Short mmCIF file of C-alpha atoms in Angstrom, two decimals:
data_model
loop_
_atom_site.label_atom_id
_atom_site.label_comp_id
_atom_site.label_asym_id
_atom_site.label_seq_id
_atom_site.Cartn_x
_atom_site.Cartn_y
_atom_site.Cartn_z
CA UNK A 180 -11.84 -4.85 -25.46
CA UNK A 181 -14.95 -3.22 -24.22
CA UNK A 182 -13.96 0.73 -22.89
CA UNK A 183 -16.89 1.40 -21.33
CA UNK A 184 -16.43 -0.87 -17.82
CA UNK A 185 -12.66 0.81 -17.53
CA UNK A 186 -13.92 4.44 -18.38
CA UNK A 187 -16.87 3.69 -15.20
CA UNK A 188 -14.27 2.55 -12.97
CA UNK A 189 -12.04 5.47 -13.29
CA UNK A 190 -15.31 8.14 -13.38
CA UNK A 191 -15.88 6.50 -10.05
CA UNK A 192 -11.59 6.58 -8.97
CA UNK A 193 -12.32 10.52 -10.27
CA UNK A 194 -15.15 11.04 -7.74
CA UNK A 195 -13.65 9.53 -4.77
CA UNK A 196 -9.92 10.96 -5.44
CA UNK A 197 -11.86 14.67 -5.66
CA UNK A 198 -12.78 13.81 -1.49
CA UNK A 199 -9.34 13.50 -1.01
CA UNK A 200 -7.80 17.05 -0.73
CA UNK A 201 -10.37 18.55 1.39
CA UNK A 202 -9.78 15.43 3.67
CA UNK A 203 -6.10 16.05 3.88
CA UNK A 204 -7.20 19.93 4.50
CA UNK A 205 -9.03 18.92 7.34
CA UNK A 206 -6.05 16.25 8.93
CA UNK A 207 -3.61 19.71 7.97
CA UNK A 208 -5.80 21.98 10.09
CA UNK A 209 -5.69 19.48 12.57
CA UNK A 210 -1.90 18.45 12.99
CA UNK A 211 -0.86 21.79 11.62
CA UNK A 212 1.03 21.11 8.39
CA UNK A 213 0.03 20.08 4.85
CA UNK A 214 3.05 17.93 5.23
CA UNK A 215 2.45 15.93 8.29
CA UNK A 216 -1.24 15.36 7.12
CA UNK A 217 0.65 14.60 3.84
CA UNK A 218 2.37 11.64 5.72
CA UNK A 219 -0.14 10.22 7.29
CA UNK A 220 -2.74 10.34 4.26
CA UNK A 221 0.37 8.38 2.68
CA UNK A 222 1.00 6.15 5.59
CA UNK A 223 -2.35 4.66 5.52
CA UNK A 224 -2.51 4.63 1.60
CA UNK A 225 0.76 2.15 2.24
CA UNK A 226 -1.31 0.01 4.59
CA UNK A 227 -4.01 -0.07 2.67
CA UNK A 228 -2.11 -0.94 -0.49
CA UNK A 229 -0.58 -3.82 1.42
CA UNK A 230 -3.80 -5.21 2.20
CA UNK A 231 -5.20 -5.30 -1.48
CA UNK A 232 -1.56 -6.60 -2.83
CA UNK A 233 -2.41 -9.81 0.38
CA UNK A 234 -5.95 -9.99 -1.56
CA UNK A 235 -4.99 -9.51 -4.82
CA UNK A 236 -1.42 -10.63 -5.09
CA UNK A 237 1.27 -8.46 -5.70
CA UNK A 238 3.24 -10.27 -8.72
CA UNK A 239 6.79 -10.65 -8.75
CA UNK A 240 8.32 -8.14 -6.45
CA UNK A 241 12.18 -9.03 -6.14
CA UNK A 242 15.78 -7.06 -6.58
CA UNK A 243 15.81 -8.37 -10.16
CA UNK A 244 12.23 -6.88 -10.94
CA UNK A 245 13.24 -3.82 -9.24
CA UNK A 246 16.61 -3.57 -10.57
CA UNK A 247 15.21 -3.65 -14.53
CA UNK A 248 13.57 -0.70 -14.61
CA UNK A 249 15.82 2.85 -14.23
CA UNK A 250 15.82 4.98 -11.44
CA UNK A 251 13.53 7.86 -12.44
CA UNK A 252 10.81 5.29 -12.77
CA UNK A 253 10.53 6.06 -8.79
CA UNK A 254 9.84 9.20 -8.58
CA UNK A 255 6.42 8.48 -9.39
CA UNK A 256 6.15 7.85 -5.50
CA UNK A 257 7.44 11.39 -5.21
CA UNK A 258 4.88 12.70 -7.63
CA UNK A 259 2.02 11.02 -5.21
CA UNK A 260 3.82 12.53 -2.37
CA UNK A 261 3.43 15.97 -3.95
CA UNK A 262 -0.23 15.68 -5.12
CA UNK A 263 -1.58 14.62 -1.42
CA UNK A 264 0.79 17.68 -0.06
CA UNK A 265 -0.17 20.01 -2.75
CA UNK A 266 -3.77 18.66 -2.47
CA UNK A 267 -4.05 19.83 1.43
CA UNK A 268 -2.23 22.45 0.88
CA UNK A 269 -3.92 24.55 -1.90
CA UNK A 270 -7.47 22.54 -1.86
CA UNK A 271 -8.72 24.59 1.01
CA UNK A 272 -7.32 27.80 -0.23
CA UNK A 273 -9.09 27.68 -3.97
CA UNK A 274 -11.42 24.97 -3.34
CA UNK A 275 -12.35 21.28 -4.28
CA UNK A 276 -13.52 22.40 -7.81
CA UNK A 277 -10.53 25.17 -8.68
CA UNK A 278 -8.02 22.56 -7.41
CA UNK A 279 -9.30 20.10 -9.33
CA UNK A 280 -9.86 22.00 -12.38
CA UNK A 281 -6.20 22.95 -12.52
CA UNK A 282 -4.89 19.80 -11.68
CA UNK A 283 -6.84 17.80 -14.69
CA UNK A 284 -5.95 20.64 -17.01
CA UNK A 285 -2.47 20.06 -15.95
CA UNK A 286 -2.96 16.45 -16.31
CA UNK A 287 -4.13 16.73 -19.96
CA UNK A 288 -1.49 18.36 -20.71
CA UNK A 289 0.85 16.29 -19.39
CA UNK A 290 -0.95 13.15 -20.65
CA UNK A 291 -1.10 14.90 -24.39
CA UNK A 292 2.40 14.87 -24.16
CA UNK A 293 3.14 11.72 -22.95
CA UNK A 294 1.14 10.18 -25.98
CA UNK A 295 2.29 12.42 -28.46
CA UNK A 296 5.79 11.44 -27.71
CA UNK A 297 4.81 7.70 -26.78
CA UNK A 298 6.47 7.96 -23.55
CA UNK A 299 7.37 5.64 -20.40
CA UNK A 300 6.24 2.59 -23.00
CA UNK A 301 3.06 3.84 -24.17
CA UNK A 302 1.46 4.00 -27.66
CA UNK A 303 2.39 6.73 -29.92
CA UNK A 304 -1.01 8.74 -30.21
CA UNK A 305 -0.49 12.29 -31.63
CA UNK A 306 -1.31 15.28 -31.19
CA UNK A 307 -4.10 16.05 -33.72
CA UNK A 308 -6.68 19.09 -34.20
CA UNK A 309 -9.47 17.56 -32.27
CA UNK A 310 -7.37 16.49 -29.43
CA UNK A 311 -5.75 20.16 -28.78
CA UNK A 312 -9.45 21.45 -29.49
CA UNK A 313 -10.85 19.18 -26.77
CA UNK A 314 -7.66 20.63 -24.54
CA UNK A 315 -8.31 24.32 -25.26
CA UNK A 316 -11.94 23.37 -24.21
CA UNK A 317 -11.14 22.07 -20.73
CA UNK A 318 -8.74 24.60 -20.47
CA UNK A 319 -11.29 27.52 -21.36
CA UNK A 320 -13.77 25.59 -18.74
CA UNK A 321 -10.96 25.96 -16.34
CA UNK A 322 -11.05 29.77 -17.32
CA UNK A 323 -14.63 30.04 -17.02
CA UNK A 324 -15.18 28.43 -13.46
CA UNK A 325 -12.59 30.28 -11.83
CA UNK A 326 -13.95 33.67 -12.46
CA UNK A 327 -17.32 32.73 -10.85
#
């Protein structure tokens, strides 16, 4: 399977998703809370998911589908919840880049972990020197760019 294509696409989902919090600032400012901007920034997400599932289909949605995966699997709707609150909440206190910054570092981390220990399904991939040396580099960017 060719990478490159799939790596484009989400260097292009990056880009877009960093105009995100500082939109959500602005709707916060606005309606005066993170949350309520939160809500609606989630609100149209939902119609605008249900419009690409009528386009694209939305495969086999039912009880039984539903019912065969566990419980904590949704909280990954809470998770989205809490990055478009956190997003107008902090983004226009640090800053697009800061934000950003910390939330990929945090994501790498996270991610690291989830393929060391092959979890939710995924491919064991572990945690070797070059992968914890490409961390500590983000991580030292991360350093770097918030004390300018």
């Amino acid at each position: 399977m060719q990478l490159v294509p799939y790596m484009l696409a989400a260097l292009a989902v990056g880009i877009v998703v960093s105009f995100q919090p500082p939109m959500n600032g602005m709707l916060a400012r606005s309606v005066g809370s993170a949350y309520g901007a939160a809500a609606v920034s989630i609100g149209v997400a939902f119609i605008s998911i249900f419009l690409f599932m009528l386009v694209a289909g939305y495969g086999e949605v039912s009880r039984r589908t539903l019912g065969s995966v566990p419980w904590w699997v949704y909280l990954s709707g809470t998770i989205g919840a809490a990055f478009v609150a956190a997003g107008a909440a902090i983004a226009p206190v640090t800053g697009g880049l800061i934000f950003f910054i910390c939330i990929v570092a945090g994501q790498l981390i996270g991610s690291m972990l989830v393929d060391h220990f092959g979890a939710f399904g995924l491919e064991v991939r572990a945690m070797t020197p070059m992968r914890l040396l490409g961390l500590a580099m983000v991580l030292g960017g991360a350093v770097l760019v918030s004390q300018s």
